[in-house]
PDB file of C-alpha atoms in Angstrom:
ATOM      1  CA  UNK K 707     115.916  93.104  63.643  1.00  0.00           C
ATOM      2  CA  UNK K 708     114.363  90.758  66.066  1.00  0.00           C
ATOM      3  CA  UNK K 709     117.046  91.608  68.653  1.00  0.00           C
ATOM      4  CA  UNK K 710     116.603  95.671  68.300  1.00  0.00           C
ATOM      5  CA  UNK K 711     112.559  94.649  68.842  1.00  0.00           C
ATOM      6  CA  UNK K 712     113.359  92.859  71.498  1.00  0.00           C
ATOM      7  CA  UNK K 713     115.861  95.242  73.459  1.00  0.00           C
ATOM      8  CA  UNK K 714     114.313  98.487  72.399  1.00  0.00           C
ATOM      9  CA  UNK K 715     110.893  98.207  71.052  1.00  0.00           C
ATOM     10  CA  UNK K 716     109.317  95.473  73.182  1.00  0.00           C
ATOM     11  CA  UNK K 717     110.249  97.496  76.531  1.00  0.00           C
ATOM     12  CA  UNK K 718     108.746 100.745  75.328  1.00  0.00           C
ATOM     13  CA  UNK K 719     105.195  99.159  74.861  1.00  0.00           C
ATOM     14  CA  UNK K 720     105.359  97.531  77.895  1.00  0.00           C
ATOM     15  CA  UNK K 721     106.610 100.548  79.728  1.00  0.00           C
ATOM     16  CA  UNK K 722     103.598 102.181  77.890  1.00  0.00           C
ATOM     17  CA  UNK K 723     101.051  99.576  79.124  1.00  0.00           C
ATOM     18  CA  UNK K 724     101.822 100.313  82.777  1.00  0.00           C
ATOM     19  CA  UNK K 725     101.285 104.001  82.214  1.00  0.00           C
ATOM     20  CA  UNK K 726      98.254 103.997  80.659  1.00  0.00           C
ATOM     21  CA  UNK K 727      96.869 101.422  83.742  1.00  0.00           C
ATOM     22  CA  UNK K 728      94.990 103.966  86.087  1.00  0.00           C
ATOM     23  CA  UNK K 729      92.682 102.790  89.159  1.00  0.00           C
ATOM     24  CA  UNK K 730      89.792 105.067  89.772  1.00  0.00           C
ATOM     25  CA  UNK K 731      88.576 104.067  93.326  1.00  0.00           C
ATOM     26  CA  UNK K 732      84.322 103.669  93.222  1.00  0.00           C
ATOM     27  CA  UNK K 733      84.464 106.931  95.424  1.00  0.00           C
ATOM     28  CA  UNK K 734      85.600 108.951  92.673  1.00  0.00           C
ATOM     29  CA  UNK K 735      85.229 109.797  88.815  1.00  0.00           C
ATOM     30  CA  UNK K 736      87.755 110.086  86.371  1.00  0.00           C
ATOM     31  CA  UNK K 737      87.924 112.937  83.945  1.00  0.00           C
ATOM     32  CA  UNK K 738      89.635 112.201  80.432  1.00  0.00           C
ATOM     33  CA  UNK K 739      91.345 114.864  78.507  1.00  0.00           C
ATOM     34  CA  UNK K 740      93.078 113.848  75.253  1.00  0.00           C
ATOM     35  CA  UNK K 741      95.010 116.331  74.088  1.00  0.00           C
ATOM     36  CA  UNK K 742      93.326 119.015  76.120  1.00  0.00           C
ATOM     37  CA  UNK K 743      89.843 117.942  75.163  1.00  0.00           C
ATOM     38  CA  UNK K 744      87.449 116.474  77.411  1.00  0.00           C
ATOM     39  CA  UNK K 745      86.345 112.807  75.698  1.00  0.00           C
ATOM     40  CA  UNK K 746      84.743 111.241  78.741  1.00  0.00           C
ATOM     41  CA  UNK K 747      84.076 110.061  82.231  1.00  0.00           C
ATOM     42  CA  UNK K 748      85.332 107.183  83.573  1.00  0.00           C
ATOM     43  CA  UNK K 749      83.745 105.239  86.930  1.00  0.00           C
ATOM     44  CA  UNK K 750      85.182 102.969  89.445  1.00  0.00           C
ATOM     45  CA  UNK K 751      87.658 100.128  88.480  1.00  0.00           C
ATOM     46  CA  UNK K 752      90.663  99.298  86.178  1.00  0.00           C
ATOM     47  CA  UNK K 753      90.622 101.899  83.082  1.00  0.00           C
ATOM     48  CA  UNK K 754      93.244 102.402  80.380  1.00  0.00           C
ATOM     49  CA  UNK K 755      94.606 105.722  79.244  1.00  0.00           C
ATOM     50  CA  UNK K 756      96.654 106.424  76.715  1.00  0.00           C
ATOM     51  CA  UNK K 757      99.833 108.176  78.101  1.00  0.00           C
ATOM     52  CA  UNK K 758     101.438 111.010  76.824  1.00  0.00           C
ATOM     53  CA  UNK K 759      98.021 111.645  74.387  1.00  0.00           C
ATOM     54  CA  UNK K 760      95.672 111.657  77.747  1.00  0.00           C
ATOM     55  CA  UNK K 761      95.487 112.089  81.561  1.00  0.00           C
ATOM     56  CA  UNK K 762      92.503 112.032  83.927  1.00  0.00           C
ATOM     57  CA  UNK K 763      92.098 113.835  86.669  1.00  0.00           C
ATOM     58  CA  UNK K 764      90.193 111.930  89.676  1.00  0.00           C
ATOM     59  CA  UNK K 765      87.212 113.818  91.204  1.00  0.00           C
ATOM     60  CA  UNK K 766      85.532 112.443  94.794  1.00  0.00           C
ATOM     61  CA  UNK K 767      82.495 112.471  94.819  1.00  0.00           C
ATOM     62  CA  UNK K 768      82.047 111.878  98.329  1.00  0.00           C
ATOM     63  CA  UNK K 769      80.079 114.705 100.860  1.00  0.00           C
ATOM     64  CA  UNK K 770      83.216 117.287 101.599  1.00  0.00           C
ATOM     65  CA  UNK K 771      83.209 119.758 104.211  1.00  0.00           C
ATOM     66  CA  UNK K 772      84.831 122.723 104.016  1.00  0.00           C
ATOM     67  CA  UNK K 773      84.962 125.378 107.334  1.00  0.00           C
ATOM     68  CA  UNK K 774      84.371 128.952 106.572  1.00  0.00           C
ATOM     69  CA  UNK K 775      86.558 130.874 109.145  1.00  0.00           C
ATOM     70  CA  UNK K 776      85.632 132.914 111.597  1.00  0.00           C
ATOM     71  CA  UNK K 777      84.222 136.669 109.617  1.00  0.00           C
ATOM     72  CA  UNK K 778      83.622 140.089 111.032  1.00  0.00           C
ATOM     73  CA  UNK K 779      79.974 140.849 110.163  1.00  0.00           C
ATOM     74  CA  UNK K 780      77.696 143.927 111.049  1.00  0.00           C
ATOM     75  CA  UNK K 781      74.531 142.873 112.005  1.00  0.00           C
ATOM     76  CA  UNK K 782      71.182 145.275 110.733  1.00  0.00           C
ATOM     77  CA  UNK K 783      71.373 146.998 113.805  1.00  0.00           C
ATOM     78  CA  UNK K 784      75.165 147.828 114.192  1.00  0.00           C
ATOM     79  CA  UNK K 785      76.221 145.112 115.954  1.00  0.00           C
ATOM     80  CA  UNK K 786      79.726 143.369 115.043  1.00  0.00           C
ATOM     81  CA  UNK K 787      79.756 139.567 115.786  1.00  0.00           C
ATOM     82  CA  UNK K 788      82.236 136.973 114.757  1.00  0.00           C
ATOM     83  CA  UNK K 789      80.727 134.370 112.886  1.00  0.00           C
ATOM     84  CA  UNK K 790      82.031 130.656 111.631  1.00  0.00           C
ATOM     85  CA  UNK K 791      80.104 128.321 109.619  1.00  0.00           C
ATOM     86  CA  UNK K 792      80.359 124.764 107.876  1.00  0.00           C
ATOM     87  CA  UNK K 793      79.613 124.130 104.270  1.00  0.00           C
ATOM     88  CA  UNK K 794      78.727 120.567 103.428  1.00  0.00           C
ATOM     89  CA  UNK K 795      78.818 119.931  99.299  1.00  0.00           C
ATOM     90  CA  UNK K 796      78.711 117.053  97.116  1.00  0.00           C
ATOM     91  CA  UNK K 797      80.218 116.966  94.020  1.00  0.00           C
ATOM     92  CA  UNK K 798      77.087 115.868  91.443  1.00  0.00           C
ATOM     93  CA  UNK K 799      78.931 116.628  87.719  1.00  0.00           C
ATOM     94  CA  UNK K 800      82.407 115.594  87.644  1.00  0.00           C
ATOM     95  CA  UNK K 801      82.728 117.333  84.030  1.00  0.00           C
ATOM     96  CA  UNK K 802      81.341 120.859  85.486  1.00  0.00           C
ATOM     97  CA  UNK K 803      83.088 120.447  88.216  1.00  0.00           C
ATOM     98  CA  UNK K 804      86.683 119.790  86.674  1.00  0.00           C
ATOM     99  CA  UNK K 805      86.108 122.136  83.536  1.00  0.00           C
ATOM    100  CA  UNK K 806      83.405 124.791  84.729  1.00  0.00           C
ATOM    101  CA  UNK K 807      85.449 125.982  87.932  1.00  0.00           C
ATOM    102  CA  UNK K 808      89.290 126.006  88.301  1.00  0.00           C
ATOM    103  CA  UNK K 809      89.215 124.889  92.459  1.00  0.00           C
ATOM    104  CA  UNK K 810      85.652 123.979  93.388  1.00  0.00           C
ATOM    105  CA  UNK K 811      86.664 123.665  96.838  1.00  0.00           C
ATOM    106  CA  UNK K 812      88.094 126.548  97.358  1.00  0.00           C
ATOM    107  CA  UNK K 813      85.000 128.169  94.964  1.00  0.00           C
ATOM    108  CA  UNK K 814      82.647 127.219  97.464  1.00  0.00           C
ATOM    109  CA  UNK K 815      84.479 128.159 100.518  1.00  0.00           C
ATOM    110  CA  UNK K 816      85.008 131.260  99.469  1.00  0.00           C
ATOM    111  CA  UNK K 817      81.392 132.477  97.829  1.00  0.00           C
ATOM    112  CA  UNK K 818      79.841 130.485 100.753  1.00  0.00           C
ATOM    113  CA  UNK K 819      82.024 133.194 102.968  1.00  0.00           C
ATOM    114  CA  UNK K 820      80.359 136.390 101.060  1.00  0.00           C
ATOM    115  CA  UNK K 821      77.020 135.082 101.269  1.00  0.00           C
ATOM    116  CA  UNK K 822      77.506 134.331 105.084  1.00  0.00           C
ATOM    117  CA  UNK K 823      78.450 138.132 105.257  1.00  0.00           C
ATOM    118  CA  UNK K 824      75.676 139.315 102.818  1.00  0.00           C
ATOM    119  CA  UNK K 825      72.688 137.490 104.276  1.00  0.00           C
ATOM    120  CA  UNK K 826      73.867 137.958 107.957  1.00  0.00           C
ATOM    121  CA  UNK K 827      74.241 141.625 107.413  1.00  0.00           C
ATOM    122  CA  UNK K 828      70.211 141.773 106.551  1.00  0.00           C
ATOM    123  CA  UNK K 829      69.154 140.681 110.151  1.00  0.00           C
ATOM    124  CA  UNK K 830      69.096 141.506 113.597  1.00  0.00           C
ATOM    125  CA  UNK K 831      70.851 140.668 116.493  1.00  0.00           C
ATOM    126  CA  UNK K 832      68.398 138.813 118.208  1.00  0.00           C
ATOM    127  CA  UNK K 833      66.923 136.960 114.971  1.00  0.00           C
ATOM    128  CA  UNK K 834      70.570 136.005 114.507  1.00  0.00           C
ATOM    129  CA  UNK K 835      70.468 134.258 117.983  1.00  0.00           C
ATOM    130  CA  UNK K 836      67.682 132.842 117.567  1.00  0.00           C
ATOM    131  CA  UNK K 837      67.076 131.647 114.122  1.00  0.00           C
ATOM    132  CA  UNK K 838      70.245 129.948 112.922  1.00  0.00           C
ATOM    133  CA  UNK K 839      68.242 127.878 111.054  1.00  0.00           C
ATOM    134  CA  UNK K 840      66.689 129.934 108.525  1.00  0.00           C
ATOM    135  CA  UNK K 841      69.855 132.106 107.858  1.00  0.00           C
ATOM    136  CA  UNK K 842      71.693 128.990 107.546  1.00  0.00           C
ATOM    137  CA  UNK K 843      68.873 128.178 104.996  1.00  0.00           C
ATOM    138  CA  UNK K 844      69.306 131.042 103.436  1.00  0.00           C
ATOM    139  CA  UNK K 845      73.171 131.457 102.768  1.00  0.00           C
ATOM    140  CA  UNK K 846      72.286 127.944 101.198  1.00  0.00           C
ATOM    141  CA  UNK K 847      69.623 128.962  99.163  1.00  0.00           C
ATOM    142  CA  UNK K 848      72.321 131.225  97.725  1.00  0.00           C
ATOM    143  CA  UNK K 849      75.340 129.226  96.789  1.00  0.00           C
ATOM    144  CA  UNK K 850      73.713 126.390  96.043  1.00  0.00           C
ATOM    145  CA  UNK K 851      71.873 128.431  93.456  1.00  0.00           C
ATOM    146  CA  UNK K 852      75.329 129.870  92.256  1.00  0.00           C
ATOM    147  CA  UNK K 853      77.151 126.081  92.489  1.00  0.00           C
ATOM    148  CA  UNK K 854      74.454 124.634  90.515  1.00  0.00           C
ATOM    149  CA  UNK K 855      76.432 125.274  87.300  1.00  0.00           C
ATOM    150  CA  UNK K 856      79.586 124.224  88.649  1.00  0.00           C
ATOM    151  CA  UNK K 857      78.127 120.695  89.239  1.00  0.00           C
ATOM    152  CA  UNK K 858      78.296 121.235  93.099  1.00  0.00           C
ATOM    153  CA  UNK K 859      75.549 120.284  95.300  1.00  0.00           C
ATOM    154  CA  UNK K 860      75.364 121.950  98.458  1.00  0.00           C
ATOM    155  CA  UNK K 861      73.893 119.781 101.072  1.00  0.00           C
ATOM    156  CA  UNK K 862      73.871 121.992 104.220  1.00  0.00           C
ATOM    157  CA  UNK K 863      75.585 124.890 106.041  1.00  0.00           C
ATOM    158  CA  UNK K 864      75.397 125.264 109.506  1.00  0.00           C
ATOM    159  CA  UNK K 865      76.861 128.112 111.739  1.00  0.00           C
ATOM    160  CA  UNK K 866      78.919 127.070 114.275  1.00  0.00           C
ATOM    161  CA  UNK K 867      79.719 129.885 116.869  1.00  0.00           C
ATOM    162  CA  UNK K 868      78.323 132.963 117.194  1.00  0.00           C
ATOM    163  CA  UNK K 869      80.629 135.442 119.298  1.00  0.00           C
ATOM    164  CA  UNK K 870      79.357 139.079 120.426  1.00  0.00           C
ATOM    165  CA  UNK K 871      81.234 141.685 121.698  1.00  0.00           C
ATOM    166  CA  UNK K 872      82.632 141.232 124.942  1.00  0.00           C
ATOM    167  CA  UNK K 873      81.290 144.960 126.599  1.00  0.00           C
ATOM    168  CA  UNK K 874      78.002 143.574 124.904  1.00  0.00           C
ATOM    169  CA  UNK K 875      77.923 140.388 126.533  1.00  0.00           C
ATOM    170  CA  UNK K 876      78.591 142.291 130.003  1.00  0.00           C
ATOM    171  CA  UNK K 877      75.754 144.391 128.725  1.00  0.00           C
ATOM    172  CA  UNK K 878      73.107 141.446 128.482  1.00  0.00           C
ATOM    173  CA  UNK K 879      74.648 140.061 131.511  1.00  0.00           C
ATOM    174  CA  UNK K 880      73.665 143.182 133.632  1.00  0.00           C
ATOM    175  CA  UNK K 881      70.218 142.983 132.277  1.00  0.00           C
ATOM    176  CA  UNK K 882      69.853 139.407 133.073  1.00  0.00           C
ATOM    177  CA  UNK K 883      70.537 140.095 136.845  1.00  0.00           C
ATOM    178  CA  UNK K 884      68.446 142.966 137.002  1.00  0.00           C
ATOM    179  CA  UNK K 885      65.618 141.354 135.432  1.00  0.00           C
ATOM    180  CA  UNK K 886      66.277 138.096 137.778  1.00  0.00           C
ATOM    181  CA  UNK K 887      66.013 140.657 140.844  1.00  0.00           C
ATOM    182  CA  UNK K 888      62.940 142.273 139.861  1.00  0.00           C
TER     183      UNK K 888
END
C-alpha cells in the first residue's frame, strides 16, 4: 500500500499542485470559471486554481490602443475622404469584460469604426478640417456609451490623418494661388 501511494498517488497530487499554481501579474485580473461558472476575480500575485474543475482567464487592465484603419466616408456635402483614427480604452470590469463580450478588443475596434463613419458622415468638409476635436469627442461620446456595459472605458479617440481627394486637393490648391495673387 505505502509503495502504490508512493509511486502512483503521491506524484498525482503533486503534479496537481503545480497546475493549480497560476501567477496573475498586478497588471492584470484573473477571471475564475469552475465548471463554466464564473466564482470570482482574482488580483495580482500567487493564486491557486483547482485544475481540471477551473481555469482563469487573465484580463490587462492596462490603457490599450487599438488603430481603426483607414475608412471611406462621405462627408455632408459629398465629399469622400479617407479617414484613420486611434481608440484608447481601459478595461474597468474584468467580469463584463470576459463574460459580457466575446473579443472586447476587437468589439471596440470595430463599433468605434461605424461610429467614425456615422458621426463623420453628419458634417462638413471644412468642420471636418477644422474641428477634429469635437468629432473625435463625439465618436467617443458614442462607444463609450455602448462599451459601458461591456466594462470598457474609453479614454480617448483621436483621428489621425485626414486624406481628400487628390483632384480636390489640386482644387484648393488653385484657389490658394489665386487668392495669394489677388
Amino acid at each position: 500500500m505505502e509503495i502504490f501511494f508512493l509511486t502512483f498517488i503521491l506524484p498525482f497530487i503533486i503534479i496537481i499542485l503545480i497546475l493549480g499554481v497560476k501567477v496573475v501579474n498586478e497588471y492584470e485580473r484573473g477571471i475564475v470559471l469552475t465548471l463554466g461558472k464564473f466564482t470570482g476575480v482574482r488580483l495580482g500575485g500567487l493564486r491557486f486554481i483547482v485544475p481540471i474543475f477551473q481555469r482563469m482567464i487573465r484580463v490587462d487592465i492596462r490603457i490599450g490602443t487599438v488603430d481603426i484603419p483607414q475608412q471611406e466616408v462621405i462627408s455632408k456635402d459629398n465629399v469622400p475622404l479617407n479617414i484613420n483614427a486611434v481608440v484608447y480604452y481601459q478595461v474597468e470590469d474584468a467580469q463584463k469584460a470576459v463574460l459580457n463580450i466575446q473579443n472586447f478588443s476587437s468589439a471596440v475596434a470595430d463599433f468605434s469604426q461605424v461610429a467614425l463613419c456615422d458621426v463623420v458622415g453628419g458634417f462638413e468638409l471644412d468642420q471636418i478640417l477644422s474641428e477634429r476635436d469635437i468629432i473625435a469627442s463625439k465618436i467617443k461620446e458614442i462607444v463609450d456609451h455602448t462599451t459601458e456595459t461591456w466594462g470598457i472605458n474609453i479614454t480617448a479617440i483621436k483621428l489621425q490623418d485626414i486624406e481628400l481627394p487628390a483632384d480636390m486637393k489640386r482644387i484648393m490648391a488653385k484657389q490658394a494661388e489665386s487668392e495669394r495673387e489677388r
